[in-house]
């Protein structure tokens, strides 16, 4: 499911204009896809988890390093990470005992572009 | 409340680094403030409303023009607009019978910056 959402976002990007909040009203499908991703970001624990993963120099974080930062159970943290993965914001890989998470930068960049005014995007292009 | 949140976001911007997901792990306060704004964006109706307001050439839209685009009651639309306003994403002004909405571009730009990787931000600066 996360991959499908990413594809939709990528298609919006391909025509270079649409899907930006300031360029044209979003249609129901675009709004539905984007809302799922923003909803995943609309939780303090998930935002902290995402920032811990995104700011890791090596690009990858073991779930065993994430859990101790919170006063929450391992299953709760895993549930939040699952929602981030389903939204296409992170990917995960199991190696041995542990699962390792990394951010999908293209998804964050695409979201940032959606929020960027058309004028600002042209200046930065 | 929306103004408080905007102030917090602006303070993050002032030191030019922090509050970006990729620069350092967010603390609880940062994550709490940001999550409120992303949560406001995590709904298809609110995203469509925001895009209708943000893409209006004149910058301002009467609530009387927003409601007919949805099969929802006026109070429901007004509730969604209230949540966008409380999140600091739009401002409103009553003139005569109607309320007019406009986007607060700095709030969208700040959110976009949060999602932008530090490297990309430096290239665009």
Short mmCIF file of C-alpha atoms in Angstrom, two decimals:
data_model
loop_
_atom_site.label_atom_id
_atom_site.label_comp_id
_atom_site.label_asym_id
_atom_site.label_seq_id
_atom_site.Cartn_x
_atom_site.Cartn_y
_atom_site.Cartn_z
CA UNK A 1 0.00 0.00 0.00
CA UNK A 2 2.81 2.42 0.83
CA UNK A 3 4.30 1.81 -2.62
CA UNK A 4 1.02 2.66 -4.33
CA UNK A 5 0.90 5.97 -2.50
CA UNK A 6 4.45 6.77 -3.49
CA UNK A 7 3.62 6.07 -7.13
CA UNK A 8 0.68 8.47 -6.99
CA UNK A 9 2.90 11.16 -5.49
CA UNK A 10 5.56 10.54 -8.13
CA UNK A 11 3.01 10.86 -10.91
CA UNK A 12 1.95 14.23 -9.56
CA UNK A 13 5.56 15.29 -9.67
CA UNK A 14 5.98 14.23 -13.28
CA UNK A 15 3.80 16.99 -14.67
CA UNK A 16 5.75 19.51 -12.69
CA UNK A 17 2.85 21.51 -11.37
CA UNK A 18 0.00 19.52 -9.94
CA UNK A 19 -0.37 18.29 -6.43
CA UNK A 20 1.01 21.55 -5.07
CA UNK A 21 -1.41 23.17 -2.66
CA UNK A 22 -0.89 26.56 -4.25
CA UNK A 23 -1.10 25.56 -7.91
CA UNK A 24 -4.63 24.18 -8.26
CA UNK A 25 -7.35 22.72 -6.06
CA UNK A 26 -6.56 19.08 -5.24
CA UNK A 27 -9.05 16.52 -6.52
CA UNK A 28 -10.51 13.91 -4.17
CA UNK A 29 -7.96 11.21 -5.06
CA UNK A 30 -4.97 13.50 -4.63
CA UNK A 31 -6.33 14.80 -1.33
CA UNK A 32 -7.07 11.29 -0.09
CA UNK A 33 -3.56 10.04 -0.87
CA UNK A 34 -1.85 13.08 0.64
CA UNK A 35 -4.06 13.06 3.73
CA UNK A 36 -2.91 9.52 4.57
CA UNK A 37 0.71 10.66 4.60
CA UNK A 38 0.06 13.84 6.60
CA UNK A 39 -2.03 11.82 9.04
CA UNK A 40 0.94 9.56 9.62
CA UNK A 41 2.96 12.68 10.50
CA UNK A 42 0.20 14.01 12.77
CA UNK A 43 1.40 12.26 15.89
CA UNK A 44 4.23 13.39 18.21
CA UNK A 45 5.65 9.90 18.73
CA UNK A 46 5.75 9.17 15.00
CA UNK A 47 7.35 12.55 14.29
CA UNK A 48 10.03 11.89 16.92
CA UNK A 49 10.63 8.40 15.51
CA UNK A 50 10.88 9.79 11.98
CA UNK A 51 13.30 12.52 13.05
CA UNK A 52 15.45 9.98 14.93
CA UNK A 53 15.67 7.87 11.77
CA UNK A 54 16.09 10.81 9.37
CA UNK A 55 18.86 12.44 11.38
CA UNK A 56 20.94 9.30 11.78
CA UNK A 57 24.21 9.81 9.93
CA UNK A 58 24.45 6.22 8.72
CA UNK A 59 20.89 6.42 7.46
CA UNK A 60 19.69 3.33 9.30
CA UNK A 61 18.47 2.79 12.85
CA UNK A 62 17.79 -0.45 14.68
CA UNK A 63 14.40 -0.61 16.35
CA UNK A 64 16.34 -1.64 19.46
CA UNK A 65 17.79 1.90 19.57
CA UNK A 66 14.46 3.64 19.04
CA UNK A 67 12.38 2.01 21.76
CA UNK A 68 14.49 3.10 24.79
CA UNK A 69 13.89 6.79 23.89
CA UNK A 70 10.19 6.43 24.73
CA UNK A 71 8.21 5.39 27.76
CA UNK A 72 6.16 3.13 25.53
CA UNK A 73 6.08 -0.60 24.95
CA UNK A 74 7.93 -2.24 22.09
CA UNK A 75 4.61 -3.25 20.38
CA UNK A 76 3.38 0.38 20.54
CA UNK A 77 6.60 1.67 18.97
CA UNK A 78 6.39 -1.06 16.32
CA UNK A 79 2.81 -0.03 15.56
CA UNK A 80 3.86 3.60 15.03
CA UNK A 81 6.75 2.48 12.80
CA UNK A 82 4.33 0.33 10.81
CA UNK A 83 2.12 3.37 10.16
CA UNK A 84 5.15 5.36 8.98
CA UNK A 85 6.06 2.48 6.67
CA UNK A 86 2.51 2.16 5.32
CA UNK A 87 2.56 5.90 4.55
CA UNK A 88 5.68 5.35 2.44
CA UNK A 89 7.85 7.52 4.69
CA UNK A 90 10.25 4.81 5.90
CA UNK A 91 11.39 1.42 4.77
CA UNK A 92 12.47 -1.46 6.96
CA UNK A 93 14.62 -4.56 6.74
CA UNK A 94 14.87 -7.45 9.16
CA UNK A 95 18.42 -8.66 9.77
CA UNK A 96 18.75 -11.37 12.36
CA UNK A 97 16.93 -10.47 15.56
CA UNK A 98 16.25 -6.82 14.75
CA UNK A 99 14.43 -4.67 12.24
CA UNK A 100 16.32 -1.68 10.81
CA UNK A 101 14.56 1.45 9.58
CA UNK A 102 15.61 4.09 7.08
CA UNK A 103 13.85 7.17 5.73
CA UNK A 104 12.70 7.32 2.11
CA UNK A 105 13.97 10.84 1.26
CA UNK A 106 11.96 11.12 -1.97
CA UNK A 107 8.72 10.86 0.02
CA UNK A 108 9.73 13.72 2.32
CA UNK A 109 10.90 15.83 -0.61
CA UNK A 110 7.63 15.22 -2.42
CA UNK A 111 5.63 16.30 0.62
CA UNK A 112 7.80 19.41 0.98
CA UNK A 113 7.13 20.24 -2.68
CA UNK A 114 3.37 19.92 -2.12
CA UNK A 115 3.63 22.56 0.60
CA UNK A 116 5.90 24.88 -1.37
CA UNK A 117 4.28 27.81 -3.16
CA UNK A 118 4.70 27.66 -6.96
CA UNK A 119 6.72 30.89 -6.96
CA UNK A 120 9.12 29.63 -4.31
CA UNK A 121 9.51 26.32 -6.18
CA UNK A 122 10.50 28.16 -9.36
CA UNK A 123 13.08 30.22 -7.52
CA UNK A 124 14.58 27.09 -5.98
CA UNK A 125 14.47 25.04 -9.20
CA UNK B 1 -3.41 29.08 20.01
CA UNK B 2 -2.59 29.12 16.32
CA UNK B 3 -0.41 32.18 16.88
CA UNK B 4 1.52 30.39 19.63
CA UNK B 5 2.24 27.51 17.32
CA UNK B 6 3.44 29.85 14.60
CA UNK B 7 5.75 31.54 17.08
CA UNK B 8 7.25 28.18 18.04
CA UNK B 9 7.81 27.32 14.38
CA UNK B 10 9.36 30.73 13.76
CA UNK B 11 11.76 30.27 16.66
CA UNK B 12 12.91 26.97 15.21
CA UNK B 13 13.57 28.76 11.95
CA UNK B 14 15.63 31.45 13.65
CA UNK B 15 18.56 29.16 14.43
CA UNK B 16 18.57 27.95 10.87
CA UNK B 17 18.90 24.28 11.58
CA UNK B 18 16.64 22.84 14.22
CA UNK B 19 13.18 21.48 13.75
CA UNK B 20 14.18 19.81 10.49
CA UNK B 21 13.43 16.12 10.57
CA UNK B 22 16.83 15.30 9.11
CA UNK B 23 18.97 17.58 11.26
CA UNK B 24 18.41 16.27 14.79
CA UNK B 25 15.82 14.25 16.72
CA UNK B 26 12.86 16.46 17.60
CA UNK B 27 12.21 16.99 21.29
CA UNK B 28 8.76 16.37 22.76
CA UNK B 29 7.66 20.02 22.52
CA UNK B 30 8.76 20.41 18.90
CA UNK B 31 7.10 17.13 17.95
CA UNK B 32 3.89 18.07 19.78
CA UNK B 33 3.62 21.43 18.02
CA UNK B 34 4.41 20.02 14.58
CA UNK B 35 2.07 17.07 15.01
CA UNK B 36 -0.87 19.43 15.57
CA UNK B 37 -0.22 21.11 12.23
CA UNK B 38 0.32 17.85 10.31
CA UNK B 39 -2.81 16.44 11.93
CA UNK B 40 -4.77 19.38 10.55
CA UNK B 41 -3.44 18.43 7.09
CA UNK B 42 -4.28 14.75 7.61
CA UNK B 43 -7.82 14.98 6.29
CA UNK B 44 -8.89 15.00 2.62
CA UNK B 45 -11.57 17.68 3.07
CA UNK B 46 -9.17 20.03 4.87
CA UNK B 47 -6.49 19.45 2.25
CA UNK B 48 -8.95 20.26 -0.53
CA UNK B 49 -10.14 23.37 1.30
CA UNK B 50 -6.55 24.50 1.88
CA UNK B 51 -5.64 23.93 -1.78
CA UNK B 52 -8.73 25.86 -2.91
CA UNK B 53 -7.69 28.80 -0.74
CA UNK B 54 -3.95 28.56 -1.53
CA UNK B 55 -4.48 28.40 -5.29
CA UNK B 56 -6.86 31.37 -5.48
CA UNK B 57 -5.14 34.10 -7.49
CA UNK B 58 -6.54 36.94 -5.38
CA UNK B 59 -5.38 35.17 -2.22
CA UNK B 60 -8.77 35.24 -0.54
CA UNK B 61 -11.82 32.99 -0.77
CA UNK B 62 -15.29 33.53 0.61
CA UNK B 63 -16.64 30.58 2.61
CA UNK B 64 -19.70 30.89 0.37
CA UNK B 65 -17.53 29.71 -2.55
CA UNK B 66 -15.95 26.83 -0.64
CA UNK B 67 -19.06 25.08 0.64
CA UNK B 68 -20.69 24.29 -2.75
CA UNK B 69 -17.63 22.23 -3.78
CA UNK B 70 -18.45 19.63 -1.12
CA UNK B 71 -21.41 17.46 -0.31
CA UNK B 72 -21.13 18.53 3.29
CA UNK B 73 -23.10 20.92 5.46
CA UNK B 74 -21.98 24.49 6.04
CA UNK B 75 -21.28 23.79 9.75
CA UNK B 76 -19.06 20.82 8.81
CA UNK B 77 -17.07 22.93 6.36
CA UNK B 78 -16.81 25.71 8.95
CA UNK B 79 -15.51 23.18 11.49
CA UNK B 80 -12.77 22.02 9.08
CA UNK B 81 -11.84 25.64 8.35
CA UNK B 82 -11.66 26.31 12.09
CA UNK B 83 -9.18 23.45 12.52
CA UNK B 84 -7.03 24.85 9.69
CA UNK B 85 -7.14 28.26 11.38
CA UNK B 86 -6.26 26.81 14.79
CA UNK B 87 -3.28 25.08 13.22
CA UNK B 88 -2.05 28.45 11.97
CA UNK B 89 -2.39 27.48 8.30
CA UNK B 90 -5.09 30.00 7.32
CA UNK B 91 -6.43 33.27 8.62
CA UNK B 92 -9.98 34.53 8.32
CA UNK B 93 -11.83 37.81 8.34
CA UNK B 94 -15.56 38.44 8.59
CA UNK B 95 -16.84 41.13 6.25
CA UNK B 96 -20.58 41.63 6.26
CA UNK B 97 -22.42 38.34 5.91
CA UNK B 98 -19.46 36.18 4.94
CA UNK B 99 -16.12 35.02 6.28
CA UNK B 100 -13.11 35.23 3.92
CA UNK B 101 -10.13 32.88 4.20
CA UNK B 102 -6.53 33.28 3.12
CA UNK B 103 -3.49 31.05 3.49
CA UNK B 104 -0.60 32.02 5.75
CA UNK B 105 2.28 31.21 3.38
CA UNK B 106 4.96 31.36 6.08
CA UNK B 107 3.31 28.44 7.88
CA UNK B 108 3.38 26.26 4.74
CA UNK B 109 6.97 27.27 3.99
CA UNK B 110 8.02 26.43 7.54
CA UNK B 111 6.42 22.99 7.27
CA UNK B 112 8.11 22.41 3.91
CA UNK B 113 11.44 23.33 5.50
CA UNK B 114 10.87 20.82 8.30
CA UNK B 115 10.51 18.09 5.68
CA UNK B 116 13.48 19.20 3.60
CA UNK B 117 16.75 17.39 4.11
CA UNK B 118 19.54 19.67 5.45
CA UNK B 119 21.62 19.11 2.31
CA UNK B 120 18.75 20.05 -0.02
CA UNK B 121 17.99 23.13 2.07
CA UNK B 122 21.57 24.33 1.75
CA UNK B 123 21.50 23.91 -2.02
CA UNK B 124 18.24 25.89 -2.23
CA UNK B 125 19.35 28.61 0.21
#
